[in-house]
mmCIF file of C-alpha atoms in Angstrom:
data_model
loop_
_atom_site.group_PDB
_atom_site.id
_atom_site.type_symbol
_atom_site.label_atom_id
_atom_site.label_comp_id
_atom_site.label_asym_id
_atom_site.label_seq_id
_atom_site.Cartn_x
_atom_site.Cartn_y
_atom_site.Cartn_z
ATOM 1 C CA MET A 1 -3.971 -29.163 4.201
ATOM 2 C CA GLU A 2 -1.410 -26.698 4.535
ATOM 3 C CA GLN A 3 2.332 -27.506 5.385
ATOM 4 C CA ARG A 4 4.177 -25.593 8.156
ATOM 5 C CA LEU A 5 7.566 -24.194 7.077
ATOM 6 C CA GLU A 6 9.136 -21.825 9.390
ATOM 7 C CA VAL A 7 8.499 -20.398 12.492
ATOM 8 C CA TYR A 8 9.616 -16.857 13.852
ATOM 9 C CA SER A 9 8.806 -13.709 15.695
ATOM 10 C CA VAL A 10 8.361 -9.989 14.689
ATOM 11 C CA GLY A 11 7.576 -7.605 17.141
ATOM 12 C CA ARG A 12 5.047 -8.634 19.953
ATOM 13 C CA LEU A 13 4.107 -11.421 16.707
ATOM 14 C CA THR A 14 4.677 -15.215 16.572
ATOM 15 C CA VAL A 15 4.827 -15.797 12.730
ATOM 16 C CA GLU A 16 4.085 -19.372 10.934
ATOM 17 C CA LYS A 17 5.094 -19.290 7.487
ATOM 18 C CA LYS A 18 3.514 -22.777 5.657
ATOM 19 C CA ARG A 19 2.409 -23.310 2.101
ATOM 20 C CA LYS A 20 -0.986 -24.372 0.506
ATOM 21 C CA GLU A 21 -1.903 -27.339 -1.201
ATOM 22 C CA ASP A 22 -1.485 -25.048 -4.243
ATOM 23 C CA GLY A 23 2.384 -23.942 -3.639
ATOM 24 C CA ARG A 24 1.454 -20.684 -2.253
ATOM 25 C CA TYR A 25 3.394 -19.084 0.674
ATOM 26 C CA ILE A 26 0.723 -18.186 3.409
ATOM 27 C CA TYR A 27 2.285 -16.123 6.982
ATOM 28 C CA TYR A 28 -0.399 -16.263 10.357
ATOM 29 C CA TYR A 29 0.442 -13.623 12.714
ATOM 30 C CA PHE A 30 -0.684 -14.107 16.048
ATOM 31 C CA PRO A 31 0.046 -12.190 19.292
ATOM 32 C CA GLU A 32 2.768 -14.447 21.393
ATOM 33 C CA GLU A 33 0.947 -14.981 24.330
ATOM 34 C CA ASP A 34 -1.634 -16.743 22.093
ATOM 35 C CA GLY A 35 1.164 -19.414 21.576
ATOM 36 C CA GLY A 36 1.190 -23.002 19.993
ATOM 37 C CA GLU A 37 0.621 -24.370 16.903
ATOM 38 C CA ARG A 38 -2.097 -22.834 13.963
ATOM 39 C CA MET B 1 -1.676 -14.869 -21.504
ATOM 40 C CA ALA B 2 0.515 -12.895 -18.458
ATOM 41 C CA GLU B 3 4.311 -11.488 -19.024
ATOM 42 C CA LEU B 4 5.901 -7.780 -19.056
ATOM 43 C CA ARG B 5 5.326 -5.427 -22.081
ATOM 44 C CA TRP B 6 7.449 -2.600 -22.235
ATOM 45 C CA ASN B 7 5.651 0.934 -23.867
ATOM 46 C CA PRO B 8 9.419 2.237 -25.389
ATOM 47 C CA ILE B 9 7.056 5.685 -26.016
ATOM 48 C CA LEU B 10 6.603 6.212 -21.979
ATOM 49 C CA GLU B 11 9.409 3.937 -21.390
ATOM 50 C CA ARG B 12 7.487 1.997 -18.412
ATOM 51 C CA TRP B 13 6.191 -1.813 -18.234
ATOM 52 C CA ASN B 14 2.247 -2.558 -18.423
ATOM 53 C CA ILE B 15 1.339 -6.120 -16.971
ATOM 54 C CA VAL B 16 -0.767 -7.935 -18.940
ATOM 55 C CA SER B 17 -2.196 -10.576 -16.764
ATOM 56 C CA ASP B 18 -5.810 -11.764 -18.167
ATOM 57 C CA GLU B 19 -6.571 -14.966 -15.671
ATOM 58 C CA ARG B 20 -7.362 -11.949 -13.594
ATOM 59 C CA GLN B 21 -10.801 -11.428 -15.181
ATOM 60 C CA ASP B 22 -11.745 -14.933 -13.534
ATOM 61 C CA ARG B 23 -11.690 -13.006 -10.025
ATOM 62 C CA PRO B 24 -14.998 -13.035 -8.318
ATOM 63 C CA VAL B 25 -16.703 -9.279 -7.750
ATOM 64 C CA LEU B 26 -18.455 -8.564 -4.164
ATOM 65 C CA PRO B 27 -19.434 -12.106 -4.077
ATOM 66 C CA GLU B 28 -22.542 -12.461 -2.107
ATOM 67 C CA ASP B 29 -22.805 -15.464 -0.571
ATOM 68 C CA SER B 30 -19.758 -15.776 1.092
ATOM 69 C CA CYS B 31 -15.964 -14.477 1.210
ATOM 70 C CA PRO B 32 -13.326 -16.229 0.745
ATOM 71 C CA LEU B 33 -11.496 -14.168 2.924
ATOM 72 C CA CYS B 34 -13.010 -14.465 6.282
ATOM 73 C CA PRO B 35 -12.103 -17.927 8.467
ATOM 74 C CA GLU B 36 -12.878 -21.667 6.744
ATOM 75 C CA VAL B 37 -14.154 -19.888 4.118
ATOM 76 C CA LEU B 38 -11.538 -20.316 0.969
ATOM 77 C CA GLU B 39 -8.080 -18.998 1.317
ATOM 78 C CA VAL B 40 -7.785 -19.192 5.998
ATOM 79 C CA PRO B 41 -8.525 -22.591 6.524
ATOM 80 C CA GLN B 42 -8.370 -21.603 10.606
ATOM 81 C CA GLU B 43 -11.198 -21.247 12.756
ATOM 82 C CA ASP B 44 -10.475 -17.766 13.627
ATOM 83 C CA TYR B 45 -7.371 -15.694 12.485
ATOM 84 C CA HIS B 46 -5.059 -12.173 13.711
ATOM 85 C CA ILE B 47 -3.268 -11.367 10.839
ATOM 86 C CA VAL B 48 -3.014 -13.111 7.899
ATOM 87 C CA SER B 49 -0.620 -12.658 4.804
ATOM 88 C CA PHE B 50 -0.867 -15.220 1.841
ATOM 89 C CA GLU B 51 -0.238 -14.810 -2.239
ATOM 90 C CA ASN B 52 -2.913 -13.565 -4.140
ATOM 91 C CA ARG B 53 -5.129 -16.551 -6.032
ATOM 92 C CA PHE B 54 -4.911 -14.251 -8.866
ATOM 93 C CA PRO B 55 -1.471 -12.973 -8.760
ATOM 94 C CA ALA B 56 -0.595 -10.048 -11.863
ATOM 95 C CA LEU B 57 3.284 -10.883 -10.966
ATOM 96 C CA LYS B 58 4.162 -15.042 -10.053
ATOM 97 C CA ARG B 59 7.202 -16.606 -8.428
ATOM 98 C CA ASP B 60 6.544 -18.806 -11.142
ATOM 99 C CA PRO B 61 5.536 -17.319 -14.207
ATOM 100 C CA GLY B 62 6.572 -19.435 -16.737
ATOM 101 C CA GLY B 63 8.065 -17.715 -20.485
ATOM 102 C CA PRO B 64 6.046 -14.954 -21.834
ATOM 103 C CA ASN B 65 3.441 -15.720 -24.174
ATOM 104 C CA GLN B 66 4.691 -13.483 -27.075
ATOM 105 C CA GLN B 67 7.452 -13.194 -29.086
ATOM 106 C CA GLY B 68 9.377 -9.795 -27.941
ATOM 107 C CA ASP B 69 12.292 -7.766 -29.860
ATOM 108 C CA SER B 70 14.790 -5.336 -29.179
ATOM 109 C CA PHE B 71 11.890 -2.834 -29.081
ATOM 110 C CA TYR B 72 8.982 -4.168 -28.289
ATOM 111 C CA ARG B 73 10.527 -5.625 -25.372
ATOM 112 C CA VAL B 74 9.063 -8.912 -23.322
ATOM 113 C CA ARG B 75 9.546 -10.132 -19.912
ATOM 114 C CA PRO B 76 8.213 -12.953 -17.773
ATOM 115 C CA ASN B 77 5.768 -11.310 -15.437
ATOM 116 C CA LYS B 78 7.961 -12.359 -12.683
ATOM 117 C CA GLY B 79 7.064 -11.166 -8.840
ATOM 118 C CA VAL B 80 4.248 -11.446 -6.049
ATOM 119 C CA CYS B 81 1.275 -10.448 -5.003
ATOM 120 C CA GLU B 82 0.138 -10.664 -1.676
ATOM 121 C CA VAL B 83 -3.281 -10.255 -0.129
ATOM 122 C CA LEU B 84 -3.082 -9.593 3.730
ATOM 123 C CA LEU B 85 -5.925 -9.651 5.803
ATOM 124 C CA TYR B 86 -6.178 -7.065 8.636
ATOM 125 C CA THR B 87 -9.082 -9.101 10.956
ATOM 126 C CA SER B 88 -10.749 -12.049 10.790
ATOM 127 C CA ASP B 89 -13.875 -9.352 11.649
ATOM 128 C CA HIS B 90 -15.560 -9.126 7.880
ATOM 129 C CA ASP B 91 -17.693 -5.839 9.422
ATOM 130 C CA VAL B 92 -15.311 -3.861 10.918
ATOM 131 C CA GLN B 93 -14.486 -0.585 9.382
ATOM 132 C CA PRO B 94 -10.607 0.436 9.175
ATOM 133 C CA ALA B 95 -11.366 3.590 11.057
ATOM 134 C CA ASP B 96 -12.513 1.427 13.826
ATOM 135 C CA ILE B 97 -9.803 -0.955 13.796
ATOM 136 C CA SER B 98 -7.735 -0.495 17.504
ATOM 137 C CA GLN B 99 -4.378 0.938 18.266
ATOM 138 C CA ASP B 100 -3.031 -2.427 18.992
ATOM 139 C CA ARG B 101 -3.943 -3.680 16.229
ATOM 140 C CA PHE B 102 -2.732 -0.691 13.486
ATOM 141 C CA GLU B 103 1.099 -1.281 15.809
ATOM 142 C CA ASP B 104 1.039 -5.474 14.986
ATOM 143 C CA LEU B 105 0.087 -4.497 11.513
ATOM 144 C CA ILE B 106 2.909 -2.201 11.047
ATOM 145 C CA SER B 107 4.914 -5.153 11.967
ATOM 146 C CA VAL B 108 3.609 -7.002 9.637
ATOM 147 C CA TRP B 109 4.305 -5.090 6.537
ATOM 148 C CA GLN B 110 7.885 -4.588 7.782
ATOM 149 C CA ASP B 111 8.092 -8.217 8.059
ATOM 150 C CA ARG B 112 6.912 -8.988 4.661
ATOM 151 C CA PHE B 113 9.462 -5.882 3.818
ATOM 152 C CA ALA B 114 11.967 -7.445 5.100
ATOM 153 C CA ASP B 115 11.592 -11.021 3.985
ATOM 154 C CA LEU B 116 10.471 -10.349 0.467
ATOM 155 C CA SER B 117 13.092 -7.520 -0.279
ATOM 156 C CA ARG B 118 15.920 -10.776 0.346
ATOM 157 C CA GLU B 119 14.040 -11.615 -2.882
ATOM 158 C CA ASP B 120 17.103 -10.875 -6.239
ATOM 159 C CA PHE B 121 13.642 -10.465 -8.841
ATOM 160 C CA VAL B 122 12.438 -7.754 -6.176
ATOM 161 C CA ASP B 123 13.705 -4.696 -7.133
ATOM 162 C CA TYR B 124 10.393 -2.885 -5.956
ATOM 163 C CA ILE B 125 8.099 -3.445 -2.275
ATOM 164 C CA TYR B 126 4.529 -1.781 -3.141
ATOM 165 C CA ILE B 127 1.993 -2.095 -0.197
ATOM 166 C CA PHE B 128 -1.202 -0.650 -0.845
ATOM 167 C CA GLU B 129 -5.093 -0.588 0.176
ATOM 168 C CA ASN B 130 -8.073 0.099 -2.425
ATOM 169 C CA ARG B 131 -11.801 0.593 -0.055
ATOM 170 C CA GLY B 132 -14.468 0.910 -1.713
ATOM 171 C CA GLU B 133 -16.492 0.061 -5.036
ATOM 172 C CA GLU B 134 -15.500 3.421 -6.696
ATOM 173 C CA ILE B 135 -11.997 2.566 -5.782
ATOM 174 C CA GLY B 136 -12.563 -0.921 -7.556
ATOM 175 C CA VAL B 137 -12.411 -2.892 -4.997
ATOM 176 C CA THR B 138 -13.953 -7.133 -5.573
ATOM 177 C CA LEU B 139 -14.037 -8.376 -2.004
ATOM 178 C CA TYR B 140 -15.456 -6.575 1.313
ATOM 179 C CA HIS B 141 -13.069 -7.641 3.867
ATOM 180 C CA PRO B 142 -10.693 -5.459 5.431
ATOM 181 C CA HIS B 143 -7.573 -6.245 3.834
ATOM 182 C CA GLY B 144 -4.752 -4.421 1.960
ATOM 183 C CA GLN B 145 -2.225 -5.918 -0.663
ATOM 184 C CA LEU B 146 1.109 -5.669 -1.708
ATOM 185 C CA TYR B 147 2.918 -6.068 -4.968
ATOM 186 C CA ALA B 148 6.848 -7.011 -4.994
ATOM 187 C CA PHE B 149 7.719 -5.473 -8.338
ATOM 188 C CA PRO B 150 10.668 -6.616 -9.787
ATOM 189 C CA PHE B 151 11.142 -3.168 -11.541
ATOM 190 C CA VAL B 152 10.880 0.233 -10.167
ATOM 191 C CA PRO B 153 6.983 1.519 -11.086
ATOM 192 C CA PRO B 154 7.753 4.474 -12.955
ATOM 193 C CA LEU B 155 5.851 7.215 -10.573
ATOM 194 C CA ALA B 156 8.014 5.687 -7.932
ATOM 195 C CA GLN B 157 10.680 6.306 -10.420
ATOM 196 C CA LYS B 158 9.885 9.897 -11.103
ATOM 197 C CA ALA B 159 9.935 10.703 -7.340
ATOM 198 C CA LEU B 160 13.125 8.792 -6.666
ATOM 199 C CA ASP B 161 14.721 11.359 -9.848
ATOM 200 C CA SER B 162 13.094 14.535 -8.005
ATOM 201 C CA ALA B 163 14.551 13.756 -4.993
ATOM 202 C CA ARG B 164 18.168 12.970 -5.816
ATOM 203 C CA SER B 165 18.327 15.547 -8.633
ATOM 204 C CA HIS B 166 17.005 17.889 -5.826
ATOM 205 C CA TYR B 167 19.811 15.819 -3.357
ATOM 206 C CA GLU B 168 22.304 16.829 -5.197
ATOM 207 C CA ARG B 169 21.851 20.396 -6.232
ATOM 208 C CA ALA B 170 20.770 21.094 -2.688
ATOM 209 C CA GLY B 171 22.267 18.882 -0.584
ATOM 210 C CA SER B 172 19.059 18.243 1.543
ATOM 211 C CA CYS B 173 16.045 16.151 1.076
ATOM 212 C CA ILE B 174 13.012 16.974 -1.126
ATOM 213 C CA TYR B 175 10.364 15.737 1.061
ATOM 214 C CA CYS B 176 12.408 17.198 4.172
ATOM 215 C CA ARG B 177 11.671 20.651 1.930
ATOM 216 C CA VAL B 178 8.238 20.067 1.752
ATOM 217 C CA MET B 179 7.396 19.019 5.209
ATOM 218 C CA GLU B 180 8.959 22.039 5.987
ATOM 219 C CA LYS B 181 7.446 24.519 3.709
ATOM 220 C CA GLU B 182 3.168 22.713 4.673
ATOM 221 C CA ARG B 183 4.654 23.577 8.677
ATOM 222 C CA GLU B 184 5.422 27.058 7.845
ATOM 223 C CA GLY B 185 1.396 28.320 7.349
ATOM 224 C CA GLY B 186 -0.126 25.414 8.840
ATOM 225 C CA SER B 187 -3.173 25.639 6.927
ATOM 226 C CA ARG B 188 -2.988 22.538 5.418
ATOM 227 C CA VAL B 189 -2.106 20.158 8.599
ATOM 228 C CA ILE B 190 -4.334 17.919 9.247
ATOM 229 C CA TRP B 191 -2.985 15.719 12.403
ATOM 230 C CA GLU B 192 0.259 16.237 14.140
ATOM 231 C CA ASP B 193 2.537 14.421 16.682
ATOM 232 C CA GLU B 194 6.550 14.270 17.416
ATOM 233 C CA ASN B 195 7.268 11.556 14.891
ATOM 234 C CA PHE B 196 4.605 12.054 12.273
ATOM 235 C CA ILE B 197 2.921 14.957 10.258
ATOM 236 C CA ALA B 198 -0.209 14.422 8.382
ATOM 237 C CA PHE B 199 -1.389 17.270 5.301
ATOM 238 C CA VAL B 200 -2.773 18.001 1.635
ATOM 239 C CA PRO B 201 -0.675 18.984 -0.312
ATOM 240 C CA PHE B 202 0.098 22.398 -2.154
ATOM 241 C CA PHE B 203 0.378 20.054 -5.231
ATOM 242 C CA ALA B 204 -2.691 17.333 -4.205
ATOM 243 C CA HIS B 205 -4.406 16.209 -7.190
ATOM 244 C CA LEU B 206 -6.976 13.820 -6.235
ATOM 245 C CA PRO B 207 -10.105 14.569 -3.745
ATOM 246 C CA TYR B 208 -8.602 14.822 -0.088
ATOM 247 C CA GLU B 209 -5.469 13.674 -1.142
ATOM 248 C CA VAL B 210 -3.458 13.439 2.338
ATOM 249 C CA HIS B 211 0.315 12.792 3.230
ATOM 250 C CA LEU B 212 1.985 11.566 5.470
ATOM 251 C CA TYR B 213 5.795 11.821 6.350
ATOM 252 C CA PRO B 214 7.880 11.041 9.595
ATOM 253 C CA LYS B 215 9.662 13.819 11.044
ATOM 254 C CA ARG B 216 12.640 12.119 10.765
ATOM 255 C CA HIS B 217 14.600 11.243 7.043
ATOM 256 C CA PHE B 218 14.736 7.299 6.674
ATOM 257 C CA PRO B 219 13.744 5.584 3.069
ATOM 258 C CA ASP B 220 11.529 2.703 4.504
ATOM 259 C CA VAL B 221 9.445 1.265 6.737
ATOM 260 C CA LEU B 222 11.881 -1.579 7.908
ATOM 261 C CA ARG B 223 14.582 1.883 9.141
ATOM 262 C CA MET B 224 11.619 3.030 11.280
ATOM 263 C CA LYS B 225 12.629 3.019 15.569
ATOM 264 C CA ASP B 226 10.218 1.023 17.770
ATOM 265 C CA GLU B 227 9.534 4.280 19.297
ATOM 266 C CA GLU B 228 7.846 5.868 16.313
ATOM 267 C CA ALA B 229 5.423 3.305 15.421
ATOM 268 C CA PRO B 230 2.422 4.239 17.612
ATOM 269 C CA SER B 231 2.277 7.533 16.269
ATOM 270 C CA LEU B 232 2.404 5.335 12.868
ATOM 271 C CA ALA B 233 -0.926 3.604 13.837
ATOM 272 C CA ALA B 234 -2.034 6.271 15.582
ATOM 273 C CA SER B 235 -1.786 8.483 12.276
ATOM 274 C CA ILE B 236 -3.536 6.336 10.064
ATOM 275 C CA LYS B 237 -6.182 5.715 11.983
ATOM 276 C CA GLY B 238 -6.671 9.028 12.354
ATOM 277 C CA ILE B 239 -6.812 9.787 8.837
ATOM 278 C CA LEU B 240 -9.067 7.321 8.295
ATOM 279 C CA THR B 241 -11.761 8.299 10.954
ATOM 280 C CA MET B 242 -11.567 11.679 9.297
ATOM 281 C CA TYR B 243 -12.773 9.652 6.078
ATOM 282 C CA GLU B 244 -15.278 8.143 7.562
ATOM 283 C CA GLY B 245 -16.314 11.290 9.214
ATOM 284 C CA LEU B 246 -16.173 13.706 5.466
ATOM 285 C CA PHE B 247 -19.566 12.626 4.187
ATOM 286 C CA PRO B 248 -22.556 10.527 5.125
ATOM 287 C CA VAL B 249 -21.903 7.870 2.977
ATOM 288 C CA GLU B 250 -21.685 3.919 3.501
ATOM 289 C CA GLU B 251 -18.567 3.102 2.978
ATOM 290 C CA PHE B 252 -15.716 6.084 2.101
ATOM 291 C CA PRO B 253 -13.347 5.806 -1.203
ATOM 292 C CA TYR B 254 -9.748 5.789 -0.432
ATOM 293 C CA MET B 255 -6.005 4.050 -1.187
ATOM 294 C CA MET B 256 -3.502 3.839 0.897
ATOM 295 C CA THR B 257 -0.098 3.801 -0.242
ATOM 296 C CA PHE B 258 2.751 3.254 0.854
ATOM 297 C CA HIS B 259 6.416 4.826 -0.670
ATOM 298 C CA GLN B 260 9.644 3.914 0.116
ATOM 299 C CA ALA B 261 12.917 3.184 -1.698
ATOM 300 C CA PRO B 262 13.901 0.242 -3.842
ATOM 301 C CA VAL B 263 15.223 -2.307 -2.554
ATOM 302 C CA ASP B 264 17.340 -3.069 -6.373
ATOM 303 C CA GLY B 265 20.660 -2.489 -3.895
ATOM 304 C CA ASP B 266 21.535 0.917 -5.166
ATOM 305 C CA ASP B 267 22.315 3.975 -2.632
ATOM 306 C CA TYR B 268 18.939 5.922 -1.940
ATOM 307 C CA ARG B 269 19.845 7.626 1.231
ATOM 308 C CA TYR B 270 18.222 10.864 -0.573
ATOM 309 C CA PHE B 271 14.985 9.152 -0.359
ATOM 310 C CA HIS B 272 11.900 9.907 2.640
ATOM 311 C CA PHE B 273 9.836 7.334 3.721
ATOM 312 C CA HIS B 274 6.272 8.043 3.018
ATOM 313 C CA LEU B 275 2.196 7.953 2.898
ATOM 314 C CA GLU B 276 -0.199 8.332 0.223
ATOM 315 C CA PHE B 277 -3.320 8.924 1.252
ATOM 316 C CA TYR B 278 -6.211 9.698 -2.355
ATOM 317 C CA SER B 279 -9.839 9.505 -2.685
ATOM 318 C CA LEU B 280 -12.336 9.513 -5.538
ATOM 319 C CA GLN B 281 -15.337 11.049 -3.335
ATOM 320 C CA ARG B 282 -15.456 14.955 -3.854
ATOM 321 C CA ALA B 283 -18.604 15.786 -2.120
ATOM 322 C CA LYS B 284 -21.112 13.430 -0.956
ATOM 323 C CA ASP B 285 -22.665 12.110 -3.928
ATOM 324 C CA LYS B 286 -20.131 13.126 -6.164
ATOM 325 C CA ILE B 287 -16.712 10.930 -7.682
ATOM 326 C CA LYS B 288 -14.186 12.249 -9.346
ATOM 327 C CA TYR B 289 -13.540 10.334 -12.718
ATOM 328 C CA ARG B 290 -10.217 9.769 -14.503
ATOM 329 C CA ALA B 291 -11.728 11.270 -17.523
ATOM 330 C CA GLY B 292 -10.022 12.534 -20.703
ATOM 331 C CA VAL B 293 -7.535 15.322 -19.418
ATOM 332 C CA GLU B 294 -6.152 13.498 -16.490
ATOM 333 C CA THR B 295 -5.574 10.327 -18.621
ATOM 334 C CA GLY B 296 -5.306 11.182 -21.400
ATOM 335 C CA ALA B 297 -2.920 14.549 -20.777
ATOM 336 C CA GLY B 298 -1.974 12.962 -17.164
ATOM 337 C CA THR B 299 -2.947 17.050 -16.143
ATOM 338 C CA PHE B 300 -5.410 16.656 -13.204
ATOM 339 C CA ILE B 301 -7.731 19.635 -12.156
ATOM 340 C CA SER B 302 -9.133 19.439 -8.619
ATOM 341 C CA SER B 303 -12.350 21.229 -7.895
ATOM 342 C CA ILE B 304 -11.793 21.596 -4.025
ATOM 343 C CA SER B 305 -8.998 23.505 -3.578
ATOM 344 C CA PRO B 306 -6.260 21.936 -0.753
ATOM 345 C CA GLU B 307 -6.535 24.214 2.282
ATOM 346 C CA LYS B 308 -10.547 23.299 1.352
ATOM 347 C CA MET B 309 -10.017 19.752 1.717
ATOM 348 C CA ALA B 310 -8.133 20.295 4.648
ATOM 349 C CA GLN B 311 -10.320 22.767 6.343
ATOM 350 C CA ASP B 312 -13.358 19.596 6.151
ATOM 351 C CA LEU B 313 -10.724 16.755 7.202
ATOM 352 C CA ARG B 314 -10.129 18.340 10.170
ATOM 353 C CA GLU B 315 -13.510 18.777 10.799
ATOM 354 C CA ALA B 316 -14.406 15.520 9.997
ATOM 355 C CA GLY B 317 -12.107 14.400 13.224
ATOM 356 C CA GLY B 318 -13.004 17.155 15.475
ATOM 357 C CA VAL B 319 -9.506 18.520 14.823
ATOM 358 C CA GLU B 320 -9.273 22.189 16.385
#
C-alpha cells in the first residue's frame, strides 16, 4: 500500500507524490482533466 | 558493497554498487514497469517517476564499506536514481509517442529537476534514456532515467571548464558559437524551427550523434519558456523518427542525454542547456564498439563522416 504525501500541479499535469512500502518515493503525473485520487 | 571511490590519477569519482548485479535483465514472463505488475500498483497510468529498486546512488546509503584515506578517498554513494515511465503502453516505440505526451514529459523533467535541485546533497542532475539491447537496456518498456549526483560528473565538468574559459576569453557562449558555425554551411543541420536546432556536430565521435540546442541561451530545462516546450517535444520526436527510419532494424539503439548547469549554487551563466543523442549502430548489421583506442586512449575513431551521418538522417526523416 502506497502512502499519499502531497498533491500539486505542474504544467497541465496533476502530481501525486507517494511513498512505497519499502520507503521509495513514486510520483504519478496525470492530466488535470482526469482528476481524482489514484 | 556500495560507495564512491576517488580515482586520484584521472581525478574523478567512480560508483561501486554491487547490488545492481541482481537487476532483472530483459525478463520474458512479465514487465515490472507495466501497470499492476511490480513497480506501479495501478491499473493504468499516464507518466510515472519512481526511485530505482537497484540504485547506484541512494538517499540513505549508510557508510562506505571500504575505509578510505586522504589519497584513496571514499564517500557514501548518496544521491537519487529515478526511473521515468513515458507511458503504460509497453509496445509503443518512442518515436510514436504523441506530441502532447512529449510535452507532458517535458513538464515531468522540469518538475523532477526542480524538486531534486532543492536537495542539499545534489550537485548535478543528469536525465537520460538508454534504448536497445546494444546499449545495454535491461527492460524494454519505454522509459528514461535520472541520476541526481552528489558531484559534477567528469564529462560535464570538462564541458563546463571549456564553456567558462571561452566565456572569460571571448565574452560569449561556446555553445552559441558552435551553433553559429553549424548554421554557416548547414550541411550537418538535420532539423530546425524558430526555437531549436538539431545537427550532427563537426566533432561527432559516435555513430549518428545528434546535438539539439535551444537557440536562446539558458542553462537548464527549468529556464525554458512555455512557448519553447512544443519545439523541444517536436524536435525530440523528429530525431527519434529519423533514427527509426535509418536502418531496417527491430529497435534502433540510442542514448538520449540532457546537458544542464549544475545545481550546486554556483554561477553558471555561461552554460547552454542542450541534449545530445548517440547511437552505436553504424550500419544495418554493424555496431561501433568502444574498444582499445576509445577506452584506453579516450580517442574516438569515426568510420562515417559527420556530413554523411547528417545526410542519412535527413533522408531517413524525409527532410529536404
